PDB file of C-alpha atoms in Angstrom:
ATOM      1  CA  MET A   1      63.994  86.603 125.451  1.00 80.00           C
ATOM      2  CA  LYS A   2      67.670  87.707 125.422  1.00 84.00           C
ATOM      3  CA  GLY A   3      70.388  86.467 123.057  1.00 88.00           C
ATOM      4  CA  ASN A   4      73.716  87.047 121.454  1.00 90.00           C
ATOM      5  CA  LEU A   5      74.842  87.728 117.873  1.00 92.00           C
ATOM      6  CA  HIS A   6      78.124  87.609 115.968  1.00 93.00           C
ATOM      7  CA  LYS A   7      78.090  88.742 112.411  1.00 93.00           C
ATOM      8  CA  LYS A   8      80.909  89.756 110.065  1.00 93.00           C
ATOM      9  CA  TYR A   9      81.325  91.222 106.578  1.00 92.00           C
ATOM     10  CA  GLU A  10      84.246  91.001 104.098  1.00 89.00           C
ATOM     11  CA  PHE A  11      84.682  93.497 101.323  1.00 89.00           C
ATOM     12  CA  ALA A  12      86.690  96.658 100.421  1.00 88.00           C
ATOM     13  CA  THR A  13      85.527  99.762 102.367  1.00 90.00           C
ATOM     14  CA  ILE A  14      85.987 103.509 102.192  1.00 90.00           C
ATOM     15  CA  ILE A  15      84.954 104.876 105.607  1.00 93.00           C
ATOM     16  CA  THR A  16      84.427 108.661 106.047  1.00 92.00           C
ATOM     17  CA  GLU A  17      83.968 110.972 109.083  1.00 93.00           C
ATOM     18  CA  ARG A  18      80.267 110.950 108.297  1.00 94.00           C
ATOM     19  CA  ASP A  19      80.127 107.149 108.484  1.00 95.00           C
ATOM     20  CA  LEU A  20      81.851 107.142 111.903  1.00 95.00           C
ATOM     21  CA  LYS A  21      79.424 109.805 113.174  1.00 95.00           C
ATOM     22  CA  SER A  22      76.395 107.888 111.963  1.00 94.00           C
ATOM     23  CA  LEU A  23      77.668 104.694 113.611  1.00 94.00           C
ATOM     24  CA  SER A  24      78.312 106.646 116.889  1.00 94.00           C
ATOM     25  CA  THR A  25      74.769 108.010 116.711  1.00 94.00           C
ATOM     26  CA  LEU A  26      73.315 104.614 116.233  1.00 93.00           C
ATOM     27  CA  VAL A  27      75.003 103.221 119.369  1.00 93.00           C
ATOM     28  CA  SER A  28      74.651 106.251 121.584  1.00 91.00           C
ATOM     29  CA  SER A  29      70.984 106.567 120.861  1.00 91.00           C
ATOM     30  CA  LYS A  30      70.285 103.302 122.559  1.00 89.00           C
ATOM     31  CA  PHE A  31      73.162 103.001 125.117  1.00 90.00           C
ATOM     32  CA  ALA A  32      74.003 105.533 127.842  1.00 87.00           C
ATOM     33  CA  PHE A  33      77.660 104.536 128.106  1.00 90.00           C
ATOM     34  CA  VAL A  34      79.802 104.536 124.926  1.00 92.00           C
ATOM     35  CA  LYS A  35      83.517 104.116 124.385  1.00 92.00           C
ATOM     36  CA  TYR A  36      85.582 104.246 121.183  1.00 95.00           C
ATOM     37  CA  GLU A  37      88.765 102.376 120.385  1.00 94.00           C
ATOM     38  CA  ILE A  38      91.265 102.625 117.451  1.00 95.00           C
ATOM     39  CA  LYS A  39      94.384 100.666 116.563  1.00 95.00           C
ATOM     40  CA  THR A  40      97.026 102.143 114.339  1.00 95.00           C
ATOM     41  CA  LYS A  41      99.366 100.572 111.783  1.00 92.00           C
ATOM     42  CA  ASP A  42     102.357 100.766 114.086  1.00 91.00           C
ATOM     43  CA  GLY A  43     100.457  98.712 116.743  1.00 91.00           C
ATOM     44  CA  ALA A  44      99.417 101.545 119.111  1.00 93.00           C
ATOM     45  CA  GLU A  45      95.936 101.287 120.711  1.00 94.00           C
ATOM     46  CA  TYR A  46      93.801 104.116 122.036  1.00 94.00           C
ATOM     47  CA  CYS A  47      90.541 104.203 123.985  1.00 92.00           C
ATOM     48  CA  VAL A  48      88.543 107.405 124.296  1.00 93.00           C
ATOM     49  CA  ASP A  49      85.085 108.643 125.367  1.00 91.00           C
ATOM     50  CA  ASN A  50      84.759 111.339 122.700  1.00 92.00           C
ATOM     51  CA  LEU A  51      84.580 110.531 119.001  1.00 94.00           C
ATOM     52  CA  ASP A  52      86.110 114.001 118.118  1.00 93.00           C
ATOM     53  CA  ASP A  53      89.413 112.797 119.500  1.00 93.00           C
ATOM     54  CA  ILE A  54      89.463 110.224 116.791  1.00 94.00           C
ATOM     55  CA  LEU A  55      88.067 112.488 113.994  1.00 93.00           C
ATOM     56  CA  ASN A  56      90.855 114.997 114.703  1.00 93.00           C
ATOM     57  CA  TYR A  57      93.639 112.322 114.481  1.00 93.00           C
ATOM     58  CA  ASP A  58      96.320 113.201 111.888  1.00 92.00           C
ATOM     59  CA  ASN A  59      96.221 109.673 110.419  1.00 92.00           C
ATOM     60  CA  HIS A  60      99.502 109.660 108.569  1.00 89.00           C
ATOM     61  CA  ASP A  61     100.246 106.652 106.374  1.00 86.00           C
ATOM     62  CA  TYR A  62     102.854 105.152 108.804  1.00 87.00           C
ATOM     63  CA  ARG A  63     100.457 105.485 111.740  1.00 91.00           C
ATOM     64  CA  LYS A  64      97.097 105.222 109.898  1.00 93.00           C
ATOM     65  CA  ILE A  65      94.024 103.797 111.637  1.00 95.00           C
ATOM     66  CA  VAL A  66      93.497 100.126 110.841  1.00 95.00           C
ATOM     67  CA  LEU A  67      90.799  99.344 113.356  1.00 95.00           C
ATOM     68  CA  PHE A  68      87.877 101.444 114.745  1.00 96.00           C
ATOM     69  CA  ARG A  69      85.555 100.058 117.357  1.00 95.00           C
ATOM     70  CA  VAL A  70      82.525 101.560 119.170  1.00 94.00           C
ATOM     71  CA  LYS A  71      81.132  99.903 122.282  1.00 93.00           C
ATOM     72  CA  GLY A  72      77.950 100.467 124.121  1.00 90.00           C
ATOM     73  CA  ASN A  73      76.581  99.506 127.599  1.00 89.00           C
ATOM     74  CA  ARG A  74      73.299 100.327 129.364  1.00 81.00           C
ATOM     75  CA  ASP A  75      74.775 100.034 132.886  1.00 76.00           C
ATOM     76  CA  GLU A  76      77.876 101.927 133.897  1.00 66.00           C
ATOM     77  CA  ARG A  77      78.893  98.983 136.098  1.00 63.00           C
ATOM     78  CA  ASP A  78      79.082  96.643 133.084  1.00 61.00           C
ATOM     79  CA  SER A  79      82.457  95.804 131.760  1.00 63.00           C
ATOM     80  CA  PHE A  80      83.530  97.158 128.339  1.00 69.00           C
ATOM     81  CA  ILE A  81      85.487  94.006 127.924  1.00 70.00           C
ATOM     82  CA  LEU A  82      82.182  92.280 127.109  1.00 67.00           C
ATOM     83  CA  PRO A  83      79.881  95.128 126.186  1.00 80.00           C
ATOM     84  CA  ASN A  84      76.201  94.888 125.211  1.00 88.00           C
ATOM     85  CA  ILE A  85      77.104  95.907 121.682  1.00 92.00           C
ATOM     86  CA  SER A  86      80.387  96.218 119.803  1.00 92.00           C
ATOM     87  CA  ILE A  87      80.744  97.299 116.173  1.00 95.00           C
ATOM     88  CA  SER A  88      84.272  96.977 114.689  1.00 95.00           C
ATOM     89  CA  LEU A  89      85.505  98.414 111.412  1.00 95.00           C
ATOM     90  CA  TYR A  90      88.716  97.102 109.872  1.00 95.00           C
ATOM     91  CA  ASP A  91      91.159  98.087 107.229  1.00 91.00           C
ATOM     92  CA  ASN A  92      90.426  95.182 104.771  1.00 87.00           C
ATOM     93  CA  SER A  93      93.905  95.414 103.297  1.00 84.00           C
ATOM     94  CA  ILE A  94      95.322  94.220 106.660  1.00 88.00           C
ATOM     95  CA  TYR A  95      92.461  92.261 108.194  1.00 90.00           C
ATOM     96  CA  GLN A  96      90.262  89.660 106.504  1.00 86.00           C
ATOM     97  CA  GLU A  97      87.075  91.273 107.988  1.00 89.00           C
ATOM     98  CA  ALA A  98      85.680  94.670 107.049  1.00 91.00           C
ATOM     99  CA  CYS A  99      82.934  94.963 109.746  1.00 94.00           C
ATOM    100  CA  VAL A 100      82.067  92.828 112.740  1.00 95.00           C
ATOM    101  CA  LEU A 101      78.979  93.128 114.854  1.00 94.00           C
ATOM    102  CA  ASP A 102      78.855  91.568 118.362  1.00 92.00           C
ATOM    103  CA  ILE A 103      75.774  91.690 120.559  1.00 91.00           C
ATOM    104  CA  LYS A 104      75.411  90.219 124.021  1.00 89.00           C
ATOM    105  CA  GLY A 105      72.463  89.951 126.288  1.00 85.00           C
ATOM    106  CA  LEU A 106      69.940  92.039 124.253  1.00 88.00           C
ATOM    107  CA  ASP A 107      66.316  91.329 123.600  1.00 88.00           C
ATOM    108  CA  ASP A 108      65.277  89.618 120.298  1.00 89.00           C
ATOM    109  CA  THR A 109      63.713  92.806 118.934  1.00 91.00           C
ATOM    110  CA  GLU A 110      66.884  94.789 119.654  1.00 91.00           C
ATOM    111  CA  ILE A 111      69.055  92.135 117.973  1.00 92.00           C
ATOM    112  CA  VAL A 112      66.880  92.345 114.840  1.00 92.00           C
ATOM    113  CA  TYR A 113      67.012  96.175 114.986  1.00 93.00           C
ATOM    114  CA  PHE A 114      70.785  96.487 115.248  1.00 93.00           C
ATOM    115  CA  SER A 115      71.373  93.674 112.791  1.00 93.00           C
ATOM    116  CA  GLN A 116      69.344  95.478 110.099  1.00 94.00           C
ATOM    117  CA  LYS A 117      70.847  98.878 111.004  1.00 94.00           C
ATOM    118  CA  VAL A 118      74.414  97.532 110.593  1.00 94.00           C
ATOM    119  CA  GLU A 119      73.400  95.708 107.372  1.00 93.00           C
ATOM    120  CA  ASP A 120      72.335  99.111 105.920  1.00 94.00           C
ATOM    121  CA  PHE A 121      75.499 100.712 107.286  1.00 94.00           C
ATOM    122  CA  THR A 122      77.746  98.185 105.540  1.00 93.00           C
ATOM    123  CA  ARG A 123      76.104  99.005 102.200  1.00 92.00           C
ATOM    124  CA  GLN A 124      76.987 102.641 102.881  1.00 92.00           C
ATOM    125  CA  ILE A 125      80.686 101.971 103.439  1.00 92.00           C
ATOM    126  CA  LYS A 126      81.153  99.354 100.780  1.00 90.00           C
ATOM    127  CA  ALA A 127      83.611 100.631  98.163  1.00 87.00           C
ATOM    128  CA  PRO A 128      82.170 100.792  94.672  1.00 85.00           C
ATOM    129  CA  TYR A 129      85.154  98.854  93.361  1.00 82.00           C
ATOM    130  CA  TRP A 130      84.807  96.004  95.948  1.00 80.00           C
ATOM    131  CA  TRP A 131      84.510  93.393  93.111  1.00 79.00           C
ATOM    132  CA  CYS A 132      88.061  94.052  91.795  1.00 79.00           C
ATOM    133  CA  HIS A 133      89.479  92.555  95.004  1.00 77.00           C
ATOM    134  CA  LYS A 134      87.735  89.179  94.522  1.00 77.00           C
ATOM    135  CA  PRO A 135      89.533  86.056  93.207  1.00 74.00           C
ATOM    136  CA  ALA A 136      87.070  85.824  90.250  1.00 74.00           C
ATOM    137  CA  PHE A 137      88.296  89.197  88.998  1.00 76.00           C
ATOM    138  CA  TYR A 138      91.928  87.971  88.696  1.00 72.00           C
ATOM    139  CA  CYS A 139      90.705  84.822  86.939  1.00 73.00           C
ATOM    140  CA  ILE A 140      89.011  86.996  84.360  1.00 75.00           C
ATOM    141  CA  VAL A 141      92.063  89.247  83.977  1.00 73.00           C
ATOM    142  CA  SER A 142      94.430  86.263  83.499  1.00 71.00           C
ATOM    143  CA  THR A 143      92.029  84.649  80.939  1.00 73.00           C
ATOM    144  CA  THR A 144      91.778  87.941  79.126  1.00 74.00           C
ATOM    145  CA  ILE A 145      95.583  88.311  78.926  1.00 71.00           C
ATOM    146  CA  TYR A 146      95.943  84.752  77.772  1.00 69.00           C
ATOM    147  CA  PHE A 147      93.328  85.291  75.058  1.00 71.00           C
ATOM    148  CA  LEU A 148      94.966  88.462  73.810  1.00 69.00           C
ATOM    149  CA  LEU A 149      98.444  86.821  73.709  1.00 67.00           C
ATOM    150  CA  THR A 150      97.209  83.815  71.775  1.00 67.00           C
ATOM    151  CA  TYR A 151      95.005  85.831  69.481  1.00 64.00           C
ATOM    152  CA  PHE A 152      97.450  88.595  68.416  1.00 64.00           C
ATOM    153  CA  PHE A 153     100.930  87.150  68.960  1.00 61.00           C
ATOM    154  CA  LEU A 154     100.915  83.295  68.996  1.00 59.00           C
ATOM    155  CA  ASP A 155      98.777  82.377  66.027  1.00 57.00           C
ATOM    156  CA  ASP A 156     101.587  82.847  63.576  1.00 56.00           C
ATOM    157  CA  LEU A 157     104.105  81.171  65.868  1.00 55.00           C
ATOM    158  CA  PHE A 158     102.085  77.951  66.046  1.00 55.00           C
ATOM    159  CA  ALA A 159     100.676  78.051  62.581  1.00 55.00           C
ATOM    160  CA  ASN A 160     103.193  75.571  61.216  1.00 55.00           C
ATOM    161  CA  GLU A 161     103.929  73.724  64.449  1.00 53.00           C
ATOM    162  CA  THR A 162     103.239  69.993  64.103  1.00 54.00           C
ATOM    163  CA  ASP A 163     104.292  68.954  67.547  1.00 55.00           C
ATOM    164  CA  LYS A 164     101.040  69.070  69.477  1.00 58.00           C
ATOM    165  CA  ALA A 165     102.609  68.264  72.782  1.00 61.00           C
ATOM    166  CA  PHE A 166     105.056  71.150  72.472  1.00 63.00           C
ATOM    167  CA  THR A 167     102.212  73.509  71.578  1.00 62.00           C
ATOM    168  CA  PHE A 168     100.135  72.335  74.507  1.00 61.00           C
ATOM    169  CA  ILE A 169     102.976  72.658  76.973  1.00 67.00           C
ATOM    170  CA  THR A 170     103.935  76.100  75.739  1.00 68.00           C
ATOM    171  CA  LEU A 171     100.336  77.384  75.932  1.00 66.00           C
ATOM    172  CA  LEU A 172     100.023  75.923  79.423  1.00 66.00           C
ATOM    173  CA  MET A 173     103.216  77.644  80.595  1.00 71.00           C
ATOM    174  CA  ILE A 174     101.828  80.905  79.076  1.00 69.00           C
ATOM    175  CA  ALA A 175      98.578  80.427  80.891  1.00 68.00           C
ATOM    176  CA  CYS A 176     100.368  79.878  84.244  1.00 71.00           C
ATOM    177  CA  THR A 177     102.525  82.937  83.606  1.00 71.00           C
ATOM    178  CA  CYS A 178      99.448  85.047  82.810  1.00 66.00           C
ATOM    179  CA  GLY A 179      97.787  83.863  86.044  1.00 66.00           C
ATOM    180  CA  LEU A 180     100.927  84.590  88.088  1.00 67.00           C
ATOM    181  CA  LEU A 181     101.253  88.062  86.652  1.00 67.00           C
ATOM    182  CA  SER A 182      97.592  88.936  87.203  1.00 65.00           C
ATOM    183  CA  VAL A 183      97.598  87.770  90.788  1.00 64.00           C
ATOM    184  CA  VAL A 184     101.033  89.057  91.941  1.00 66.00           C
ATOM    185  CA  LEU A 185     101.674  92.232  89.858  1.00 66.00           C
ATOM    186  CA  GLY A 186      97.988  92.932  89.062  1.00 67.00           C
ATOM    187  CA  ARG A 187      96.965  92.647  92.690  1.00 71.00           C
ATOM    188  CA  ARG A 188      99.708  94.985  93.798  1.00 74.00           C
ATOM    189  CA  PHE A 189      98.624  97.585  91.182  1.00 76.00           C
ATOM    190  CA  VAL A 190      94.908  97.197  91.969  1.00 75.00           C
ATOM    191  CA  SER A 191      95.502  97.480  95.721  1.00 76.00           C
ATOM    192  CA  TRP A 192      97.535 100.660  95.153  1.00 78.00           C
ATOM    193  CA  ILE A 193      94.958 102.386  92.884  1.00 79.00           C
ATOM    194  CA  PHE A 194      91.924 100.837  94.563  1.00 83.00           C
ATOM    195  CA  PRO A 195      92.614 100.614  98.324  1.00 84.00           C
ATOM    196  CA  GLU A 196      90.962  97.663  99.998  1.00 83.00           C
ATOM    197  CA  GLY A 197      90.251  99.722 103.138  1.00 85.00           C
ATOM    198  CA  CYS A 198      90.704 103.317 104.306  1.00 88.00           C
ATOM    199  CA  PHE A 199      89.491 105.542 107.150  1.00 92.00           C
ATOM    200  CA  CYS A 200      89.256 108.862 105.340  1.00 91.00           C
ATOM    201  CA  ILE A 201      90.370 111.020 108.247  1.00 90.00           C
ATOM    202  CA  GLY A 202      93.194 113.538 108.245  1.00 88.00           C
ATOM    203  CA  GLU A 203      95.999 112.646 105.857  1.00 90.00           C
ATOM    204  CA  GLN A 204      94.266 109.522 104.498  1.00 89.00           C
ATOM    205  CA  LYS A 205      91.413 111.668 103.204  1.00 87.00           C
ATOM    206  CA  ARG A 206      93.805 113.589 100.998  1.00 86.00           C
ATOM    207  CA  HIS A 207      95.461 110.270 100.121  1.00 82.00           C
ATOM    208  CA  ILE A 208      92.223 108.929  98.742  1.00 82.00           C
ATOM    209  CA  GLN A 209      91.482 112.096  96.829  1.00 82.00           C
ATOM    210  CA  ARG A 210      94.900 111.655  95.039  1.00 83.00           C
ATOM    211  CA  LYS A 211      94.033 108.061  94.214  1.00 80.00           C
ATOM    212  CA  GLU A 212      90.746 109.204  92.733  1.00 78.00           C
ATOM    213  CA  LYS A 213      92.617 111.621  90.542  1.00 82.00           C
ATOM    214  CA  TYR A 214      95.069 108.871  89.374  1.00 78.00           C
ATOM    215  CA  ARG A 215      92.130 106.529  88.622  1.00 75.00           C
ATOM    216  CA  GLY A 216      90.637 109.171  86.308  1.00 77.00           C
ATOM    217  CA  ILE A 217      93.955 109.638  84.496  1.00 77.00           C
ATOM    218  CA  ILE A 218      94.551 105.871  84.090  1.00 74.00           C
ATOM    219  CA  LEU A 219      90.963 105.227  82.938  1.00 71.00           C
ATOM    220  CA  TRP A 220      90.777 107.915  80.191  1.00 76.00           C
ATOM    221  CA  THR A 221      94.387 108.006  78.990  1.00 79.00           C
ATOM    222  CA  ILE A 222      95.318 104.305  79.121  1.00 72.00           C
ATOM    223  CA  LEU A 223      92.412 101.853  79.566  1.00 71.00           C
ATOM    224  CA  VAL A 224      89.712 103.328  77.353  1.00 71.00           C
ATOM    225  CA  PRO A 225      92.102 103.878  74.347  1.00 75.00           C
ATOM    226  CA  LEU A 226      93.479 100.347  74.923  1.00 71.00           C
ATOM    227  CA  ILE A 227      90.069  98.760  74.941  1.00 74.00           C
ATOM    228  CA  ILE A 228      89.009 100.777  71.834  1.00 76.00           C
ATOM    229  CA  SER A 229      92.140  99.680  69.952  1.00 74.00           C
ATOM    230  CA  ILE A 230      91.730  95.974  70.842  1.00 67.00           C
ATOM    231  CA  VAL A 231      88.041  95.927  69.835  1.00 73.00           C
ATOM    232  CA  ALA A 232      88.876  97.723  66.589  1.00 72.00           C
ATOM    233  CA  SER A 233      91.618  95.281  65.708  1.00 71.00           C
ATOM    234  CA  ILE A 234      89.248  92.322  66.282  1.00 68.00           C
ATOM    235  CA  ILE A 235      86.275  93.727  64.499  1.00 76.00           C
ATOM    236  CA  THR A 236      88.111  95.348  61.441  1.00 72.00           C
ATOM    237  CA  PRO A 237      89.227  92.006  59.852  1.00 69.00           C
ATOM    238  CA  ILE A 238      85.680  90.659  60.266  1.00 69.00           C
ATOM    239  CA  LEU A 239      83.961  93.676  58.689  1.00 66.00           C
ATOM    240  CA  PHE A 240      86.582  94.235  55.951  1.00 63.00           C
TER     241      PHE A 240
END
């Protein structure tokens, strides 16, 4: 029994040379005819027969890879427009998807096999910080900012305020401002320090290494001391 499959994944990814090689090995081990495609940030598209041509690409930021696709066919006469298998990897900062698997005309056992293999592969390329690009993260951030503002700065302001409507409207405006700041400014900062998608080839590999260095500096010189000071300021009045 032959069938088709379309499956997609959405999350932040960090894709290395090793990941591309393992994906190429997966497809070429089952299909005799394989082609590779990439699309760059400036809109250029390339189709090659050798993966090394892509691995040796300079991948500068203004022409970085935003789409990688490997296609496999069993018969040379089959068209690569509608191949037996196609696995596409996307830069999640530009595209909604991170990985798309398309299978056409394969046996049921093969569909299950490739589906499981791609499932395992997506766990491999999933960025460890994928959760910070989810909407729930920004809801938590905005709620935290709102709590800190009201706890440390606004208690004294509203201590003698008798107009409840004024107090409610003011707090609502502050909440909306916190939400706006966390989504607009916070998302920009998070996307800069935690890229939503990157093909770590050529210049982008060095780019990611610099980002990892910046993350370490921000974590240990800003975030950790800030969290410690906030916790200490909350606990100290309770204990003493």
